[in-house]
Coordinates of C-alpha atoms in Angstrom, one line a residue:
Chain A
X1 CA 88.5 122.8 102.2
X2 CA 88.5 121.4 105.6
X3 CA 91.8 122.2 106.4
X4 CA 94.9 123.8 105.2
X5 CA 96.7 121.9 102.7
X6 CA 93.8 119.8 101.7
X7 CA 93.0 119.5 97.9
X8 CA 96.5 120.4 96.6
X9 CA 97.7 116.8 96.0
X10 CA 95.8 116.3 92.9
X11 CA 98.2 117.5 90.7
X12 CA 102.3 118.4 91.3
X13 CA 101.8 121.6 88.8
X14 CA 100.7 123.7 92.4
X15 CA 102.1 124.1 95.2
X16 CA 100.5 124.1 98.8
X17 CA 100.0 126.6 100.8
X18 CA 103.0 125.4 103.5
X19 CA 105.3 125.0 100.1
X20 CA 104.5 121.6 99.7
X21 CA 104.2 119.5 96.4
X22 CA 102.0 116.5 97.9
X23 CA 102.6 114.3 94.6
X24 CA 106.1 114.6 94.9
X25 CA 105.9 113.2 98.4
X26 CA 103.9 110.5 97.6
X27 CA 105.8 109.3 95.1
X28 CA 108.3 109.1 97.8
X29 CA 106.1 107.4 100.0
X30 CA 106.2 104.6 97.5
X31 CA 109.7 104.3 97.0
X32 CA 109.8 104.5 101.1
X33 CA 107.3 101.2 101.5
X34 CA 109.7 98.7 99.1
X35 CA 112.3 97.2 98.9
X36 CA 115.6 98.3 101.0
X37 CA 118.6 99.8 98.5
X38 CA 122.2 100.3 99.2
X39 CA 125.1 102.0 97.6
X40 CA 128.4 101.8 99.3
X41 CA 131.6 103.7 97.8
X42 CA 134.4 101.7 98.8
X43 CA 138.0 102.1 98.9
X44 CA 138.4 100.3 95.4
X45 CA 134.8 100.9 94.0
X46 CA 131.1 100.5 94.2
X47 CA 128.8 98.3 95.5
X48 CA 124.9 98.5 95.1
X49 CA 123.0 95.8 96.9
X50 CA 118.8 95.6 96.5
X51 CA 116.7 93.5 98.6
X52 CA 113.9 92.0 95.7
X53 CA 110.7 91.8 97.3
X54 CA 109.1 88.1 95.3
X55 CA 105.4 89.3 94.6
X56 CA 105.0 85.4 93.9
X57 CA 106.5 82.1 94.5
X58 CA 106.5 81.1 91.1
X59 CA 108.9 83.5 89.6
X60 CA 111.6 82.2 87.8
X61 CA 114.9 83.4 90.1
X62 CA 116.7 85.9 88.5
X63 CA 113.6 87.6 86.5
X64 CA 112.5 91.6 87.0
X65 CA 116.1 92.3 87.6
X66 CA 116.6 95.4 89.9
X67 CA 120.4 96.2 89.2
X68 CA 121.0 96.7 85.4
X69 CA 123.9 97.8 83.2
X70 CA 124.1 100.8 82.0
X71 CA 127.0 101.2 80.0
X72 CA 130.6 99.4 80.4
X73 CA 131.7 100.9 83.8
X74 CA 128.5 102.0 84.9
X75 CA 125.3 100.7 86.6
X76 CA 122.5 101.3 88.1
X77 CA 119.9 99.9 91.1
X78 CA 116.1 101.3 91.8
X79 CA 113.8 100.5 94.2
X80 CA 110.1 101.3 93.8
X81 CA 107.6 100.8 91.3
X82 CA 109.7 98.5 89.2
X83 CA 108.2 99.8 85.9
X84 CA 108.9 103.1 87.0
X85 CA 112.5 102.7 87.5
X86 CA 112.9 100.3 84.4
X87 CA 111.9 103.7 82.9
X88 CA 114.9 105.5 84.2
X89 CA 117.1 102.0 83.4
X90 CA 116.5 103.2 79.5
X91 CA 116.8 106.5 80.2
X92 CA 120.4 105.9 81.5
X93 CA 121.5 103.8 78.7
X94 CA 119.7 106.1 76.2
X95 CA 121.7 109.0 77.8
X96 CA 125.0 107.1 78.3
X97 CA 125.0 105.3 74.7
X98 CA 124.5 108.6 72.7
X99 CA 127.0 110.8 74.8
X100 CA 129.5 108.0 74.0
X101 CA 128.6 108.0 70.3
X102 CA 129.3 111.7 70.1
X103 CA 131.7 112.5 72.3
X104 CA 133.8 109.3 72.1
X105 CA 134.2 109.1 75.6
X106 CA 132.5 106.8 78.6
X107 CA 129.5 109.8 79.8
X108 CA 131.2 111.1 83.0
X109 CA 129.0 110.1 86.4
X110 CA 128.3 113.3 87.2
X111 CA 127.0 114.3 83.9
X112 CA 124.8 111.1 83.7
X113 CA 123.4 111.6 87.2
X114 CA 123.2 114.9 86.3
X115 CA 121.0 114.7 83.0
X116 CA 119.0 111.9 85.0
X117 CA 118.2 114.2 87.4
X118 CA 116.8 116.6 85.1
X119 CA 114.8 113.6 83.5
X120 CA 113.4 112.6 86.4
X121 CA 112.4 116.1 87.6
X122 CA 110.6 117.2 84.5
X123 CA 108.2 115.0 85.8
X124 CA 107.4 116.6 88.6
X125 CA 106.6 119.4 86.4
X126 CA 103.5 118.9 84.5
X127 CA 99.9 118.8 85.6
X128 CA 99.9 115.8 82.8
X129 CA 102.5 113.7 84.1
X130 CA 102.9 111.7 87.4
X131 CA 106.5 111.6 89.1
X132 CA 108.5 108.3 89.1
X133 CA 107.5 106.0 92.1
X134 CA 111.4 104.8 92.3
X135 CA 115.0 106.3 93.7
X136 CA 117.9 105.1 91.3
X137 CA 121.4 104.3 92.8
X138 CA 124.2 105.1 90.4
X139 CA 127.5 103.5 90.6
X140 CA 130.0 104.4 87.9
X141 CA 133.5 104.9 86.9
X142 CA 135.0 108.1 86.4
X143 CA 138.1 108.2 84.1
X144 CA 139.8 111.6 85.0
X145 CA 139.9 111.1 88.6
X146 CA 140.0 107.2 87.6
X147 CA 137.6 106.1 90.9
X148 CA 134.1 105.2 91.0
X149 CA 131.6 107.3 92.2
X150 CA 128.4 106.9 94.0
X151 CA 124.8 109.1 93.2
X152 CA 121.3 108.5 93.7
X153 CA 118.4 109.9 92.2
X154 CA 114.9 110.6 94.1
X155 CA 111.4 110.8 92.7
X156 CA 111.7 115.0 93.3
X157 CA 114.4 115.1 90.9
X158 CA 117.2 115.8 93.2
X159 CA 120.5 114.0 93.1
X160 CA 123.7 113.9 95.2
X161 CA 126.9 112.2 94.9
X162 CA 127.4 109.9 98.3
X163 CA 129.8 107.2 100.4
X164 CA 126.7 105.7 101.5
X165 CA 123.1 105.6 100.7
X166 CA 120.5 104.0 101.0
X167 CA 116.4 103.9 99.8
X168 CA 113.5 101.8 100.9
X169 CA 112.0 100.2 103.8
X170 CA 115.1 99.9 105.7
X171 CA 116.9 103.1 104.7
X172 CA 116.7 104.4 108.1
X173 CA 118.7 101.9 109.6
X174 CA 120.8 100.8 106.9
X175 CA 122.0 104.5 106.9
X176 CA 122.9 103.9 110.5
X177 CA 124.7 100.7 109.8
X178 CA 126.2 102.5 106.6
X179 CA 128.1 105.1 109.0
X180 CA 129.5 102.7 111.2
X181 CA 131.4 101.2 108.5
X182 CA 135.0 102.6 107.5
X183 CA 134.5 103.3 103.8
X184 CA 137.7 104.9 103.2
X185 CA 139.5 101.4 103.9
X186 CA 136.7 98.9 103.0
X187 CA 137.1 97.0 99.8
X188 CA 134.7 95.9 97.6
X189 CA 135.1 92.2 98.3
X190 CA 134.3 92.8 101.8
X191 CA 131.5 95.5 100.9
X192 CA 129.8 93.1 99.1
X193 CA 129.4 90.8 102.2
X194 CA 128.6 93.8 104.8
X195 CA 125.7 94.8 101.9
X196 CA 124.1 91.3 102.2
X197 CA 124.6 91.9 106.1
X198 CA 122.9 95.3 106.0
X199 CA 119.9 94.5 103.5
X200 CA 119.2 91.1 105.5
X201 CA 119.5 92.7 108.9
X202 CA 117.2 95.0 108.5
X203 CA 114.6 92.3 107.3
X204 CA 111.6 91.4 109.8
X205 CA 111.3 87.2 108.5
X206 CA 107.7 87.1 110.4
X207 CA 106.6 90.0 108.3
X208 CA 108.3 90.8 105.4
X209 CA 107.8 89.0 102.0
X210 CA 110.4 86.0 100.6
X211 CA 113.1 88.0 99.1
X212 CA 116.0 88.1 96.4
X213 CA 119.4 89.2 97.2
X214 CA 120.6 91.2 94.0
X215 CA 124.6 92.8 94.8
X216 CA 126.7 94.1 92.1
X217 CA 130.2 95.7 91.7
X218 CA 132.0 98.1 89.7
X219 CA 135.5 97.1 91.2
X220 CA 138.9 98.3 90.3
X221 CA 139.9 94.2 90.3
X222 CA 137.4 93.9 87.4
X223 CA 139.2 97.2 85.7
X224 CA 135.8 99.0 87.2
X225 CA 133.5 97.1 84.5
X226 CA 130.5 96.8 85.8
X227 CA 129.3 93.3 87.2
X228 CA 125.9 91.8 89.0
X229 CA 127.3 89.2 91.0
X230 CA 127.5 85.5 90.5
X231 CA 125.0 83.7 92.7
X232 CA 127.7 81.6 94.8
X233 CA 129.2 85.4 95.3
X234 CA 125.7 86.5 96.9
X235 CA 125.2 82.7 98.6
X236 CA 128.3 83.3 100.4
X237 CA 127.9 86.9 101.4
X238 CA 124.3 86.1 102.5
X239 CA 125.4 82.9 104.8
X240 CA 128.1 85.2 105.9
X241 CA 125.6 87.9 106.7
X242 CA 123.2 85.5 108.7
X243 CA 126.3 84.3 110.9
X244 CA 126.5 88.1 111.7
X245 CA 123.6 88.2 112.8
X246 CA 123.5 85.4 114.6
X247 CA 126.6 86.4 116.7
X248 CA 125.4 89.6 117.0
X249 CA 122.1 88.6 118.6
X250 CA 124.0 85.6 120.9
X251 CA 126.0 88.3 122.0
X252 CA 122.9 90.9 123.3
X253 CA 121.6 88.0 124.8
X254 CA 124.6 87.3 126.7
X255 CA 124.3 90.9 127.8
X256 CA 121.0 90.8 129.1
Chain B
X1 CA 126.9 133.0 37.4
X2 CA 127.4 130.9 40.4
X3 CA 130.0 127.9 40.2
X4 CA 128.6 126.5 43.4
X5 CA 127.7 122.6 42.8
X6 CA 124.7 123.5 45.3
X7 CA 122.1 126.3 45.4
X8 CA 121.8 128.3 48.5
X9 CA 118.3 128.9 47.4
X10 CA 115.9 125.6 49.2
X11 CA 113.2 126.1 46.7
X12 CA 115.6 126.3 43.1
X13 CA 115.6 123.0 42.0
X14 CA 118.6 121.0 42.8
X15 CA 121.2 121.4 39.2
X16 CA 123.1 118.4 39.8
X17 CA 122.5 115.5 41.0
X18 CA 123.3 114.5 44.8
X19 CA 126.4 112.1 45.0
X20 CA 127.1 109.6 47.6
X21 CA 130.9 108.1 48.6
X22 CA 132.3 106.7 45.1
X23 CA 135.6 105.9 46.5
X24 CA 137.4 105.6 49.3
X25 CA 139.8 108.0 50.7
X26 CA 141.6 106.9 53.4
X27 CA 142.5 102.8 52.8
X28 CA 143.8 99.9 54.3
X29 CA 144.9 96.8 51.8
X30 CA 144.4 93.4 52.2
X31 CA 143.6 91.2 55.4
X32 CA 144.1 87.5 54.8
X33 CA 142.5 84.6 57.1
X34 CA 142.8 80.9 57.5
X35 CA 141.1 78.1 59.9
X36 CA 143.4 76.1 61.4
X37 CA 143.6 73.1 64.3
X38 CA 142.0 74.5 66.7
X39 CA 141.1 77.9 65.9
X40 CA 141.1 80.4 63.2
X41 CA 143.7 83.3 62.4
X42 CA 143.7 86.2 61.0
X43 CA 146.5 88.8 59.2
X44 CA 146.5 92.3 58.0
X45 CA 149.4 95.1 57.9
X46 CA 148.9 98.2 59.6
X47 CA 149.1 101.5 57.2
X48 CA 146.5 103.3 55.6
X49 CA 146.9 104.9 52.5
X50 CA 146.1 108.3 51.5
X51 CA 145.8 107.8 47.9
X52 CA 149.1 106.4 47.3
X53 CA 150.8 108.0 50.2
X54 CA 151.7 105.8 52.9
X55 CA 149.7 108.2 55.3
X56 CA 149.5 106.2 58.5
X57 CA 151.8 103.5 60.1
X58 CA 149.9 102.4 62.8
X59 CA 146.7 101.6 62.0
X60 CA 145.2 99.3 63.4
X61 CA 143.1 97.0 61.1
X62 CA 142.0 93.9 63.0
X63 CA 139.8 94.0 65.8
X64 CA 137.8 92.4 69.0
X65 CA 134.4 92.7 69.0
X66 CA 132.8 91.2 72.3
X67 CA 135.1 89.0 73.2
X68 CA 134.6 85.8 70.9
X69 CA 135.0 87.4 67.3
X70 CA 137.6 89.2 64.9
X71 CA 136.8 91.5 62.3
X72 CA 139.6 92.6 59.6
X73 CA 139.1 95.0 57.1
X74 CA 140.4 96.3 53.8
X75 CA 138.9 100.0 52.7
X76 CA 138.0 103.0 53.8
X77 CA 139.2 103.0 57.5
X78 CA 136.5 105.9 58.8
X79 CA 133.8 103.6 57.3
X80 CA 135.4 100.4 59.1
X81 CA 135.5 102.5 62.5
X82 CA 132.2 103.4 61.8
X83 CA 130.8 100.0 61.4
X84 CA 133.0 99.1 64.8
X85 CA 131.4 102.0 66.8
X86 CA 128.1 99.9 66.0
X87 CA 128.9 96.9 66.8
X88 CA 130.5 97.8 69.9
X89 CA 127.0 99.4 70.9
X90 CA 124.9 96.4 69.6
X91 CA 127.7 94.2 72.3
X92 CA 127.1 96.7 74.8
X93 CA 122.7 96.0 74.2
X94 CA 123.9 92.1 74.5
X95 CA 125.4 92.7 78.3
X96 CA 122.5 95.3 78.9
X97 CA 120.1 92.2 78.5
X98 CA 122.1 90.3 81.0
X99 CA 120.3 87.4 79.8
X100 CA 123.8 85.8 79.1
X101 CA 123.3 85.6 75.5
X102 CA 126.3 86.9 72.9
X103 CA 126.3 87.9 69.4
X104 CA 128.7 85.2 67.7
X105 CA 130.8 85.7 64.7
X106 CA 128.2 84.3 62.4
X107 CA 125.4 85.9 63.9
X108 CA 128.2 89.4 63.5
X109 CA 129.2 88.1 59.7
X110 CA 125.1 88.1 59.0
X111 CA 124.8 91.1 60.2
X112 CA 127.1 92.9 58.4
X113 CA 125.9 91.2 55.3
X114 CA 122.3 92.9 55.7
X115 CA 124.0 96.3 56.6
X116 CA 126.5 96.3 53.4
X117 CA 123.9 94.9 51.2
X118 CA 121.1 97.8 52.3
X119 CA 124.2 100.6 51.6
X120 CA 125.0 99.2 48.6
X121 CA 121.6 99.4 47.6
X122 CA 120.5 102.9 48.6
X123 CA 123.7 103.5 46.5
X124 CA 126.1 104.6 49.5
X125 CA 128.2 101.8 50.1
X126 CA 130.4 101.5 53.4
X127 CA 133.8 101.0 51.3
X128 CA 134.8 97.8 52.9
X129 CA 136.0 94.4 52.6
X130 CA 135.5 92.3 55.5
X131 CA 136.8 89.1 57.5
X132 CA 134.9 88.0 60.1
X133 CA 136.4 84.9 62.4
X134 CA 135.3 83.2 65.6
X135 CA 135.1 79.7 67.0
X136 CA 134.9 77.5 63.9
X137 CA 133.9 80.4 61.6
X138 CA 135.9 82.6 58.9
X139 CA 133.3 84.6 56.7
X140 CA 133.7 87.4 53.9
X141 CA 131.6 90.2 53.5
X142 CA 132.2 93.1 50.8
X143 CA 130.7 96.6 49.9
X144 CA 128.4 95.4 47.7
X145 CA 126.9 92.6 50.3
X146 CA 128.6 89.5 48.7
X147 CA 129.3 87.1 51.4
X148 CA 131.0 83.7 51.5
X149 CA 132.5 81.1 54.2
X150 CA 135.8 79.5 53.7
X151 CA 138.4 77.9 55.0
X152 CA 140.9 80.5 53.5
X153 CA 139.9 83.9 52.8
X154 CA 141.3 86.8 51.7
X155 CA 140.8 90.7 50.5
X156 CA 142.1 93.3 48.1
X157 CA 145.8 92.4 46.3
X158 CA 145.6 89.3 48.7
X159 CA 143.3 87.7 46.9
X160 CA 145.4 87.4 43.8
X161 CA 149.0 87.0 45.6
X162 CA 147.8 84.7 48.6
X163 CA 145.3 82.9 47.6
X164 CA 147.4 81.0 44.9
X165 CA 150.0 80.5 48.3
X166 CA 146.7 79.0 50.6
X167 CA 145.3 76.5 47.8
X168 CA 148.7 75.1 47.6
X169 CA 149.8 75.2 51.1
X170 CA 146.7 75.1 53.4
X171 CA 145.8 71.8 55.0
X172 CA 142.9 71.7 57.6
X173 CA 145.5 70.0 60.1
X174 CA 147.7 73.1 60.3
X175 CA 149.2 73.6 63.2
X176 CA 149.1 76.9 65.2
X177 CA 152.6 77.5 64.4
X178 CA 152.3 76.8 61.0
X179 CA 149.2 78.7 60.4
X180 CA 151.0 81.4 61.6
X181 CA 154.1 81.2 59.3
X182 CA 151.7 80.8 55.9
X183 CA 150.1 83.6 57.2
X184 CA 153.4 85.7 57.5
X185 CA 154.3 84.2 54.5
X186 CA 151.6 85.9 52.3
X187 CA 152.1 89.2 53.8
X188 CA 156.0 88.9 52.7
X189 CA 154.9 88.1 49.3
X190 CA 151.8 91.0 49.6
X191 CA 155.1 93.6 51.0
X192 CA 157.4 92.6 48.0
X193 CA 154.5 93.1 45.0
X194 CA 151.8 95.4 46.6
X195 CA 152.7 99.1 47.2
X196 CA 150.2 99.9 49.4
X197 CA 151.6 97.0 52.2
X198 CA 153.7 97.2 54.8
X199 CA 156.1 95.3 56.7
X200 CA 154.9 96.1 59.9
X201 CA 151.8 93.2 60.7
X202 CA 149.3 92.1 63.2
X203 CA 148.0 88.7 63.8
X204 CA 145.0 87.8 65.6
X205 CA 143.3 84.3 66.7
X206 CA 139.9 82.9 68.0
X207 CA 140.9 79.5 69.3
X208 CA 138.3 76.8 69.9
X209 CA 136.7 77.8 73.5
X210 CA 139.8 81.1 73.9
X211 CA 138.4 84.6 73.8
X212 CA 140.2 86.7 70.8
X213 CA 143.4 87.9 71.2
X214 CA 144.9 90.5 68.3
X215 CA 148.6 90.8 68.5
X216 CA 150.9 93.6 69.4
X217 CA 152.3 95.0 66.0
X218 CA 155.5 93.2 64.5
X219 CA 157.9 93.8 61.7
X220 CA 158.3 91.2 58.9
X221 CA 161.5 90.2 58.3
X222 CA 162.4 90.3 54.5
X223 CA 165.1 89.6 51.9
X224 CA 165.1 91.6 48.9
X225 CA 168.5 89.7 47.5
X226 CA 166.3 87.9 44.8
X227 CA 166.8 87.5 41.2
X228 CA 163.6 89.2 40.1
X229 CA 164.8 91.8 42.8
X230 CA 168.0 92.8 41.0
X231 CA 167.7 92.1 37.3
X232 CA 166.7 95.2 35.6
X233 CA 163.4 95.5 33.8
X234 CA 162.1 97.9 30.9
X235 CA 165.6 98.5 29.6
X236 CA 165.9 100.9 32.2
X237 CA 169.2 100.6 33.9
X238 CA 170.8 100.9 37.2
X239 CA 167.4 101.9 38.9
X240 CA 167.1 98.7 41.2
X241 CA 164.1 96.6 40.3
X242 CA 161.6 98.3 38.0

C-alpha cells in the first residue's frame, strides 16, 4: 500500500481509512461526466429538463427516453448510466403501483423518494453489488398539501426534497443559473423555456456530443398529471433559449 | 367436538371441501347499451342491492377506463371494482410505455374475456356481467367467459324487458337524441317490473373520435297511473298493484 487510502475502492462493503467509500464516489463520478439534469419547483409545479447525449447519429429521435412516467402525477428524470437509472425507472413504478393498489391512494412524494432512497442505498451496501451509476430527479404531486414537490436521488443513497437541482456535467453552473431565477413566482410555462435555456447554456457545441432536449411537466394547468412535452413545446423553448444566448453574449461583447 | 368448518391443526386433513364465491353479495342489475349514429351509449341505474335491500343509492356502475372506452356492469360490485383497479393499472403501463399506444375497447372486451373465462375455470368466477363500448364497438362479456358483439346489448332483467323494446325500436340511424330516449325508455320499463332497479340513472357515450363521457346521475321521470298499475291482482284487494 503505497499510500493511504489506496486499495479500499475495490469493494463499497469497507470503508477507508479517511472515512471514505471510494465506490460510492465513483459511481458519482459517472453520474458527474453525462448528461446535464434539472429539476425546477415552480410556482404551479414541476419541471425536469435532461440534456440526451446521442451516442450515435442513427438513433431514431425519441428512443432511450430519459424522463419517464411513473405513476399519474408523478415522474421521474436520471442522468448516468442509462441502464442503471432505467433500473430505478421500475423501481419507482414498482413502488408507486403497489402502494396505490393497497392503500388506494396516489404513494405520497416523500414516501416514494423516500423508499427510493433506501433502494438505491442498499446498494451501496454489499461487497456483491455495485451502486447505481445515475442520480434520479423526482417530480410529483402531493395531494394533502395539493403542490408538487421536487427530490432527487444520488448514487450514495441520499435524497432531499429541493427548488432547484441539478446533476451532470453542467450541474455546477446550472445550480448557479438555478438561484438566479425567482422560483416562488416562475410558472411552469415559463420554466420550461428557462430549462431549455439553462441545459443548452451550459453546452460547449465544439466539444460536447449532438444532443436531445427531453423537458417535462407536472403542471397544475394539466391537473398536475404528469406530461413529457410535445416536441413543438421543446422546439420553441429551445429557439427561445438560443436567442438568450445570443443576446446575452451580444451584450458582453458590447461590454468589452 | 369442534363445529369449526376448518381445522386449526395444518397437518389434519382438510374435512370439507374449500369453497370459492357461489354468489354474489353485494349487486348491481342490469346495464343496457346501444350503437347509434355516431357513437355508442350506454345505461345502467345506480343502486346496489344487498340481497333484496336496496343497500346503496349511489353507486356508480358505468365507468371510464383510459379515456376511449366504457365498461358497465351487472353483479357483484367489489368484483367489478376489482376488475377496474386492474385495468386502471394495465392504462397506467400503456402511458408508462409512452410509446403512444392505447388499449382500445376491443382490445379491453378481449381481455376481460380471457380473465372471466380463466375464473370461471379455476371455479372462482368474478360475478359479473359486462358491457364494454368504445369507437364503433359494444361487446358482452359474462362470469362464465361468454362473449358476443352487437349492436344492442344488454344484462340481467334487461335482457328479457329491453331487449324485446331494442329489436322493435332500434335502427342503426338513431340519432343521439333518440338513442338516448330508448335507452331511458328501457330503464322506465326495467324501474316499473324489476325490484332491484332504480329510478335514479346514468348514461354514458363513446362518440366517433370524442373521449367517454359518463353522465352526472338523473332521476327518471315515471307515471305509475296505468291500468296494470291499478287493477288488483291475486284477489287480493285494496293493496295497490300486486
Amino acid at each position: 500500500m503505497a499510500s493511504s487510502g489506496s486499495g479500499y475502492d475495490l469493494s463499497p462493503t469497507t470503508f477507508s481509512p479517511d472515512g471514505r467509500i471510494f465506490q460510492v464516489e465513483y459511481a458519482s463520478k459517472s453520474v458527474a461526466s453525462s448528461g446535464t439534469l434539472i429539476g425546477l419547483k415552480c410556482s404551479d409545479g414541476i419541471v425536469l429538463a435532461c440534456e440526451k447525449l446521442l451516442a450515435n447519429k442513427m438513433l431514431v429521435p425519441g428512443s432511450n427516453k430519459r424522463i419517464n412516467t411513473v405513476s399519474k402525477t408523478s415522474g421521474c428524470a436520471f442522468t448516468g448510466f442509462v441502464s442503471d437509472g432505467r433500473q430505478i425507472v421500475n423501481r419507482a413504478r414498482e413502488e408507486a403501483s403497489s402502494y396505490l393498489d393497497t392503500y388506494g391512494i396516489p404513494v405520497p412524494p416523500s414516501v416514494l423518494a423516500d423508499r427510493l432512497a433506501h433502494y438505491v442505498h442498499y446498494f451501496t451496501l454489499h461487497g456483491a453489488l455495485r451502486p447505481f451509476g445515475a442520480s434520479m430527479v423526482l417530480g410529483c404531486y402531493e395531494e394533502d398539501m395539493d403542490e408538487a414537490s421536487l427530490y432527487m436521488v444520488e448514487p450514495s443513497g441520499q435524497v432531499f426534497k429541493y427548488f432547484g437541482c441539478a446533476a451532470g456535467k453542467g450541474r455546477q453552473g446550472a445550480k448557479t443559473e438555478i438561484e438566479k431565477l425567482d422560483l416562488s413566482t416562475l410558472t411552469v410555462a415559463q420554466g420550461v423555456k428557462e430549462a431549455a435555456r439553462i441545459v443548452t447554456m451550459l453546452r460547449d457545441d465544439g466539444k460536447d456530443k449532438p444532443m436531445e432536449l427531453e423537458i417535462s411537466t407536472v403542471a397544475a394547468e394539466n391537473n398536475y398529471v404528469h406530461k413529457p412535452c410535445e416536441k413543438s413545446v421543446i422546439a420553441e423553448a429551445e429557439k427561445w433559449a438560443k436567442e438568450q444566448i445570443e443576446e446575452e453574449e451580444d451584450m458582453e461583447e458590447d461590454e468589452d | 367436538m369442534s363445529t369449526l368448518s376448518f381445522s386449526l391443526d395444518p397437518t389434519a386433513a382438510q374435512t370439507t371441501p374449500s369453497q370459492r364465491t357461489q354468489y354474489p353479495i353485494v349487486t348491481g342489475t342490469s346495464v343496457v347499451g346501444l350503437k347509434y349514429k355516431g357513437g355508442v351509449m350506454l345505461a345502467a341505474d345506480t343502486l346496489c342491492s344487498y340481497g333484496s335491500m336496496a343497500k346503496y343509492k349511489d353507486a356508480r356502475r358505468i365507468r371510464t377506463v383510459g379515456t376511449n372506452t366504457i365498461i358497465g356492469a351487472s353483479g357483484e360490485y367489489s368484483d367489478f371494482q376489482s376488475i377496474m383497479d386492474t385495468l386502471e393499472g394495465h392504462t397506467q403501463d400503456d402511458v408508462n410505455y409512452d410509446d403512444g399506444h392505447k388499449s382500445d375497447a376491443k382490445s379491453i372486451h378481449s381481455y376481460l374475456r380471457a380473465i372471466m373465462y380463466q375464473r370461471r375455470s379455476k371455479m372462482n368466477p368474478l360475478w359479473n356481467d359486462l358491457v364494454i363500448a368504445g369507437s364503433g364497438f359494444l361487446g358482452y362479456v359474462d362470469k362464465i367467459g361468454t362473449t358476443y358483439e352487437d349492436d344492442f346489448i344488454a344484462t340481467g332483467f334487461g335482457s328479457y324487458l329491453a331487449i324485446p323494446i331494442l329489436r322493435s325500436k332500434w335502427r342503426p340511424d338513431l340519432t343521439e337524441g333518440e338513442a338516448r330516449a330508448l335507452l331511458e325508455d328501457c330503464l322506465r320499463v326495467l324501474f316499473y317490473r324489476d325490484c332491484r332497479a332504480l329510478n335514479r340513472i346514468q348514461i354514458a357515450k363513446v362518440a366517433e373520435g370524442e373521449t367517454g363521457v359518463v353522465s352526472e346521475p338523473y332521476e327518471l321521470e315515471t307515471n305509475w297511473e296505468g291500468a296494470g298499475f291499478e287493477s288488483t291482482k291475486g284477489g287480493m284487494e285494496g293493496d295497490g298493484g300486486w
